Short mmCIF file of C-alpha atoms and ligand atoms in Angstrom, two decimals:
data_model
loop_
_atom_site.label_atom_id
_atom_site.label_comp_id
_atom_site.label_asym_id
_atom_site.label_seq_id
_atom_site.Cartn_x
_atom_site.Cartn_y
_atom_site.Cartn_z
CA UNK H 27 2.60 -2.64 22.70
CA UNK H 28 5.12 -0.49 21.02
CA UNK H 29 3.78 1.85 18.38
CA UNK H 30 5.36 1.50 14.92
CA UNK H 31 3.18 3.99 13.09
CA UNK H 32 1.20 7.04 14.25
CA UNK H 33 -0.57 9.55 11.95
CA UNK H 34 -2.00 12.68 13.67
CA UNK H 35 -4.30 14.88 11.55
CA UNK H 36 -2.52 13.99 8.47
CA UNK H 37 -3.42 15.91 5.22
CA UNK H 38 -1.75 15.41 1.80
CA UNK H 39 -2.98 18.16 -0.52
CA UNK H 40 -2.58 17.94 -4.38
CA UNK H 41 -4.42 20.18 -6.82
CA UNK H 42 -6.51 21.96 -4.27
CA UNK H 43 -7.90 18.55 -2.97
CA UNK H 44 -7.04 16.59 0.26
CA UNK H 45 -6.02 13.29 -1.27
CA UNK H 46 -5.35 12.26 2.46
CA UNK H 47 -7.84 14.18 4.69
CA UNK H 48 -7.17 14.54 8.26
CA UNK H 49 -6.21 10.91 8.92
CA UNK H 50 -5.55 9.70 12.58
CA UNK H 51 -4.21 6.25 12.81
CA UNK H 52 -2.12 4.20 15.14
CA UNK H 53 -0.38 0.80 14.41
CA UNK H 54 1.21 -1.27 17.10
CA UNK H 55 3.85 -3.96 16.59
CA UNK H 56 1.41 -6.89 17.10
CA UNK H 57 -1.12 -5.70 14.62
CA UNK H 58 -1.55 -6.57 10.88
CA UNK H 59 -3.50 -3.90 9.08
CA UNK H 60 -5.47 -3.94 5.79
CA UNK H 61 -6.04 -0.60 4.11
CA UNK H 62 -9.28 -1.05 2.05
CA UNK H 63 -10.99 1.35 -0.14
CA UNK H 64 -11.97 2.15 -3.77
CA UNK H 65 -9.58 3.25 -6.48
CA UNK H 66 -8.35 6.77 -5.66
CA UNK H 67 -9.25 6.58 -2.07
CA UNK H 68 -5.76 7.45 -1.07
CA UNK H 69 -4.46 4.14 0.01
CA UNK H 70 -1.07 4.22 -1.98
CA UNK H 71 -0.47 7.72 -0.81
CA UNK H 72 -0.97 6.49 2.94
CA UNK H 73 1.53 3.84 2.21
CA UNK H 74 4.09 6.27 0.71
CA UNK H 75 3.79 8.34 3.79
CA UNK H 76 4.34 5.21 6.01
CA UNK H 77 7.30 4.35 3.81
CA UNK H 78 8.85 7.74 4.20
CA UNK H 79 8.68 8.50 0.54
CA UNK H 80 6.38 11.34 1.07
CA UNK H 81 5.82 14.14 3.51
CA UNK H 82 2.52 15.22 4.73
CA UNK H 83 1.27 18.66 3.72
CA UNK H 84 0.22 19.13 7.36
CA UNK H 85 -0.08 16.76 10.51
CA UNK H 86 2.46 14.53 11.88
CA UNK H 87 3.68 11.16 10.79
CA UNK H 88 5.67 9.12 13.30
CA UNK H 89 7.29 5.97 12.16
CA UNK H 90 9.21 3.58 14.60
CA UNK H 91 9.37 6.58 17.11
CA UNK H 92 10.86 8.93 14.45
CA UNK H 93 9.03 11.86 13.31
CA UNK H 94 8.83 12.48 9.64
CA UNK H 95 10.56 15.75 8.81
CA UNK H 96 12.75 15.68 11.91
CA UNK H 97 14.68 12.55 11.13
CA UNK H 98 17.04 11.15 8.47
CA UNK H 99 14.78 9.13 6.27
CA UNK H 100 17.81 7.34 4.99
CA UNK H 101 18.43 5.85 8.40
CA UNK H 102 14.77 4.92 8.73
CA UNK H 103 14.24 3.29 5.32
CA UNK H 104 16.24 0.08 6.07
CA UNK H 105 13.90 -0.66 8.91
CA UNK H 106 10.92 -0.59 6.61
CA UNK H 107 10.10 -3.34 4.11
CA UNK H 108 8.08 -1.87 1.07
CA UNK H 109 6.79 -4.00 -1.99
CA UNK H 110 4.76 -2.24 -4.77
CA UNK H 111 4.18 -2.85 -8.37
CA UNK H 112 5.87 0.51 -8.87
CA UNK H 113 9.02 -0.83 -7.25
CA UNK H 114 8.76 -4.19 -9.26
CA UNK H 115 8.88 -2.13 -12.47
CA UNK H 116 12.39 -0.83 -11.37
CA UNK H 117 13.80 -4.17 -11.10
CA UNK H 118 16.19 -5.12 -14.15
CA UNK H 119 14.48 -8.03 -15.91
CA UNK H 120 17.78 -9.84 -16.51
CA UNK H 121 18.48 -9.75 -12.61
CA UNK H 122 18.36 -13.26 -11.02
CA UNK H 123 15.78 -13.98 -8.21
CA UNK H 124 18.59 -14.59 -5.74
CA UNK H 125 20.19 -11.20 -6.67
CA UNK H 126 16.80 -9.26 -6.45
CA UNK H 127 16.46 -10.40 -2.79
CA UNK H 128 20.03 -10.25 -1.89
CA UNK H 129 20.67 -6.68 -3.09
CA UNK H 130 17.97 -5.59 -0.56
CA UNK H 131 20.70 -5.95 2.14
CA UNK H 132 22.43 -2.97 0.44
CA UNK H 133 19.36 -1.04 -0.43
CA UNK H 134 20.25 -1.06 -4.05
CA UNK H 135 18.60 -2.51 -7.09
CA UNK H 136 20.89 -4.21 -9.54
CA UNK H 137 23.97 -6.11 -8.62
CA UNK H 138 27.24 -4.56 -8.99
CA UNK H 139 30.59 -5.61 -7.38
CA UNK H 140 29.84 -5.57 -3.61
CA UNK H 141 31.19 -8.32 -1.59
CA UNK H 142 28.41 -10.31 -0.30
CA UNK H 143 28.71 -11.88 3.06
CA UNK H 144 27.91 -15.72 3.09
CA UNK H 145 25.51 -14.84 5.91
CA UNK H 146 23.45 -12.48 3.70
CA UNK H 147 23.33 -15.19 0.95
CA UNK H 148 22.28 -17.86 3.58
CA UNK H 149 19.52 -15.52 4.65
CA UNK H 150 18.36 -14.64 1.06
CA UNK H 151 18.02 -18.33 0.25
CA UNK H 152 16.20 -19.04 3.54
CA UNK H 153 13.69 -16.17 2.81
CA UNK H 154 13.36 -17.65 -0.86
CA UNK H 155 12.37 -20.86 0.63
CA UNK H 156 9.71 -19.30 3.00
CA UNK H 157 8.10 -17.59 -0.12
CA UNK H 158 8.31 -20.81 -2.14
CA UNK H 159 10.92 -19.30 -4.41
CA UNK H 160 13.96 -21.73 -3.74
CA UNK H 161 13.50 -23.56 -7.12
CA UNK H 162 13.61 -20.17 -8.93
CA UNK H 163 16.66 -18.60 -7.30
CA UNK H 164 18.72 -18.72 -10.59
CA UNK H 165 16.00 -17.64 -12.92
CA UNK H 166 15.93 -14.02 -14.15
CA UNK H 167 13.17 -11.74 -12.72
CA UNK H 168 11.87 -11.04 -16.24
CA UNK H 169 11.03 -14.66 -16.90
CA UNK H 170 8.78 -15.04 -13.92
CA UNK H 171 4.96 -15.30 -13.84
CA UNK H 172 3.06 -12.56 -12.27
CA UNK H 173 2.67 -14.59 -8.95
CA UNK H 174 6.13 -15.36 -8.84
CA UNK H 175 7.24 -11.78 -9.32
CA UNK H 176 4.87 -10.81 -6.35
CA UNK H 177 6.55 -13.26 -4.11
CA UNK H 178 9.92 -12.15 -5.03
CA UNK H 179 8.88 -8.48 -4.16
CA UNK H 180 7.81 -9.60 -0.87
CA UNK H 181 10.89 -11.82 -0.19
CA UNK H 182 12.98 -8.59 -1.00
CA UNK H 183 10.94 -6.57 1.30
CA UNK H 184 11.50 -8.89 4.19
CA UNK H 185 15.11 -9.71 3.49
CA UNK H 186 16.47 -6.94 5.75
CA UNK H 187 14.24 -8.19 8.66
CA UNK H 188 12.06 -4.93 8.83
CA UNK H 189 10.23 -3.61 11.73
CA UNK H 190 7.40 -2.63 9.60
CA UNK H 191 6.29 -4.45 6.37
CA UNK H 192 4.18 -2.40 3.73
CA UNK H 193 2.56 -4.15 0.91
CA UNK H 194 0.74 -2.29 -1.91
CA UNK H 195 -1.85 -4.65 -3.53
CA UNK H 196 0.30 -7.80 -3.41
CA UNK H 197 -2.32 -9.94 -4.99
CA UNK H 198 -3.69 -7.39 -7.63
CA UNK H 199 -3.76 -8.87 -11.23
CA UNK H 200 -3.12 -12.46 -10.11
CA UNK H 201 -5.12 -15.39 -11.50
CA UNK H 202 -7.20 -17.36 -8.92
CA UNK H 203 -4.62 -20.02 -8.12
CA UNK H 204 -1.61 -17.64 -7.93
CA UNK H 205 -3.96 -15.21 -5.63
CA UNK H 206 -4.86 -18.17 -3.34
CA UNK H 207 -1.36 -19.32 -3.10
CA UNK H 208 -0.04 -15.91 -2.13
CA UNK H 209 -2.87 -15.23 0.39
CA UNK H 210 -1.98 -18.49 2.07
CA UNK H 211 1.58 -17.54 2.31
CA UNK H 212 0.69 -13.90 3.56
CA UNK H 213 -1.73 -15.58 6.19
CA UNK H 214 0.93 -17.84 7.35
CA UNK H 215 3.46 -15.15 7.75
CA UNK H 216 0.96 -12.69 9.30
CA UNK H 217 0.25 -15.21 12.12
CA UNK H 218 3.93 -16.12 12.75
CA UNK H 219 5.10 -14.82 16.15
CA UNK H 220 8.25 -13.16 14.76
CA UNK H 221 6.54 -11.23 12.09
CA UNK H 222 6.68 -7.37 12.19
CA UNK H 223 3.77 -5.15 11.90
CA UNK H 224 2.22 -5.13 8.61
CA UNK H 225 0.07 -2.88 6.40
CA UNK H 226 -1.42 -4.27 3.35
CA UNK H 227 -3.34 -2.17 0.73
CA UNK H 228 -6.11 -3.86 -1.26
CA UNK H 229 -9.43 -2.77 -2.82
CA UNK H 230 -10.93 -6.41 -2.57
CA UNK H 231 -12.27 -7.87 0.63
CA UNK H 232 -11.67 -11.27 -0.90
CA UNK H 233 -8.01 -10.46 -0.72
CA UNK H 234 -7.70 -9.99 3.09
CA UNK H 235 -5.59 -12.93 4.19
CA UNK H 236 -6.58 -14.90 7.40
CA UNK H 237 -4.57 -13.54 10.30
CA UNK H 238 -4.96 -9.89 9.47
CA UNK H 239 -6.12 -8.18 12.72
CA UNK H 240 -7.20 -4.64 11.71
CA UNK H 241 -8.70 -2.68 8.81
CA UNK H 242 -8.63 0.95 7.93
CA UNK H 243 -11.45 1.80 5.58
CA UNK H 244 -10.69 4.92 3.38
CA UNK H 245 -12.97 7.01 0.99
CA UNK H 246 -11.90 10.16 -0.76
CA UNK H 247 -8.74 10.35 1.53
CA UNK H 248 -10.70 10.23 4.84
CA UNK H 249 -11.19 7.41 7.32
CA UNK H 250 -14.72 5.88 7.18
CA UNK H 251 -13.85 3.37 10.02
CA UNK H 252 -10.79 1.97 11.66
CA UNK H 253 -10.19 -0.90 14.05
CA UNK H 254 -10.34 -4.70 14.69
CA UNK H 255 -11.49 -6.58 11.52
CA UNK H 256 -14.36 -8.36 13.26
CA UNK H 257 -16.00 -5.12 14.49
CA UNK H 258 -14.89 -2.78 11.55
CA UNK H 259 -15.51 -4.73 8.50
CA UNK H 260 -19.36 -4.60 8.48
CA UNK H 261 -21.73 -4.35 5.52
CA UNK H 262 -22.69 -0.89 6.56
CA UNK H 263 -19.08 0.24 6.86
CA UNK H 264 -18.28 -1.28 3.48
CA UNK H 265 -21.37 0.36 1.93
CA UNK H 266 -20.17 3.82 3.33
CA UNK H 267 -16.70 3.18 1.98
CA UNK H 268 -17.79 2.10 -1.53
CA UNK H 269 -20.85 4.45 -1.74
CA UNK H 270 -23.26 1.58 -2.69
CA UNK H 271 -25.35 -0.95 -0.76
CA UNK H 272 -23.08 -3.99 -0.26
CA UNK H 273 -23.66 -7.41 1.47
CA UNK H 274 -20.82 -9.00 3.17
CA UNK H 275 -20.18 -12.83 4.15
CA UNK H 276 -17.44 -14.42 5.91
CA UNK H 277 -16.40 -18.22 5.84
CA UNK H 278 -13.33 -19.67 7.42
CA UNK H 279 -11.90 -16.05 8.14
CA UNK H 280 -12.26 -15.18 4.56
CA UNK H 281 -14.55 -12.36 3.38
CA UNK H 282 -16.75 -11.89 0.20
CA UNK H 283 -18.61 -8.81 -0.81
CA UNK H 284 -21.19 -7.92 -3.48
CA UNK H 285 -23.58 -5.10 -4.33
CA UNK H 286 -27.12 -5.56 -3.12
CA UNK H 287 -30.23 -3.89 -4.81
CA UNK H 288 -30.42 -1.70 -1.51
CA UNK H 289 -33.74 -3.30 -0.58
N1 ADP O 310 1.11 13.62 -7.06
C1 ADP O 310 -0.32 13.71 -7.22
N2 ADP O 310 -0.85 14.87 -7.65
C2 ADP O 310 -2.22 14.96 -8.01
N3 ADP O 310 -3.19 14.00 -7.67
C3 ADP O 310 -2.49 12.89 -7.04
C4 ADP O 310 -1.16 12.62 -6.92
N4 ADP O 310 -0.92 11.30 -6.35
C5 ADP O 310 -2.22 10.87 -6.28
N5 ADP O 310 -3.18 11.75 -6.68
C6 ADP O 310 -4.66 11.41 -6.63
O1 ADP O 310 -4.91 11.18 -5.33
C7 ADP O 310 -5.86 10.21 -5.18
C8 ADP O 310 -5.42 9.10 -4.39
O2 ADP O 310 -4.31 8.38 -5.04
P1 ADP O 310 -3.88 6.96 -4.46
O3 ADP O 310 -3.25 7.14 -3.18
O4 ADP O 310 -2.84 6.41 -5.56
O5 ADP O 310 -5.18 6.11 -4.40
P2 ADP O 310 -5.44 4.55 -4.31
O6 ADP O 310 -4.11 3.84 -4.05
O7 ADP O 310 -6.45 4.40 -3.17
O8 ADP O 310 -6.02 4.14 -5.57
C9 ADP O 310 -6.18 9.80 -6.70
O9 ADP O 310 -7.29 10.61 -7.12
C10 ADP O 310 -5.00 10.26 -7.35
O10 ADP O 310 -5.42 10.52 -8.80
MG1 MG O 311 -3.17 2.50 -5.16
#
């Protein structure tokens, strides 16, 4: 399987501390990864490296066969879909849902006077349908619920048909119903044969969608364990990742975790 992402001994150093600490990691195009760890573990920083938004202090990051630092990131970025709440905050609240998604085709936020090809609009409407947003196409982004806004961010990220899809905490802050609805959509998307390689960040094992194949466990910027979900997501590895004794259960492909007394 072709590699879409390779980290080799990657370090990101800030304030005399390695916030990414000698990370080795490979993602191939048939894999869907969850990056899991406590707040401050370095998950967002890892995703920013994969999105070409950050360069490592040392080590090598290779994305879609292009080495960071030796390639034009502006050519690479259209091949990568990236959704995060930081990006959502930059969406003008008065922008319509259709335009938020459609403008991804031009890598701009905010609709100006570009000539939109009908084919782009058709694709945008199809993507809106896939993420259950068709009825909201003409609504403004600022009037949407949290769950709807998250789905719009993802729709925008997949609009350009990326070869790598990166999602930073797509289900954070959602209520139970909105979370479950989005996890269902993400699981369906993850299992579709035409879906690109995916990396999704979360700090909750309950938010791992069915269909995700691999997990990277991070603590203090370093890899605790990485590999196929069934082998890697163990109570022991989670306990090491979160620094407390944790019990783990799994039902119908969904995980749940809680602290134990350690006994
Ligand atoms: N530009 C920066 N300068 C200094 N520290 C940073 C910077 N960016 C992130 N950090 C720190 O690095 C650690 C990892 O951050 P982050 O990748 O956002 O973690 P996570 O997404 O896992 O919560 C945190 O302790 C954070 O405060
Ligand atoms: Mg983060």
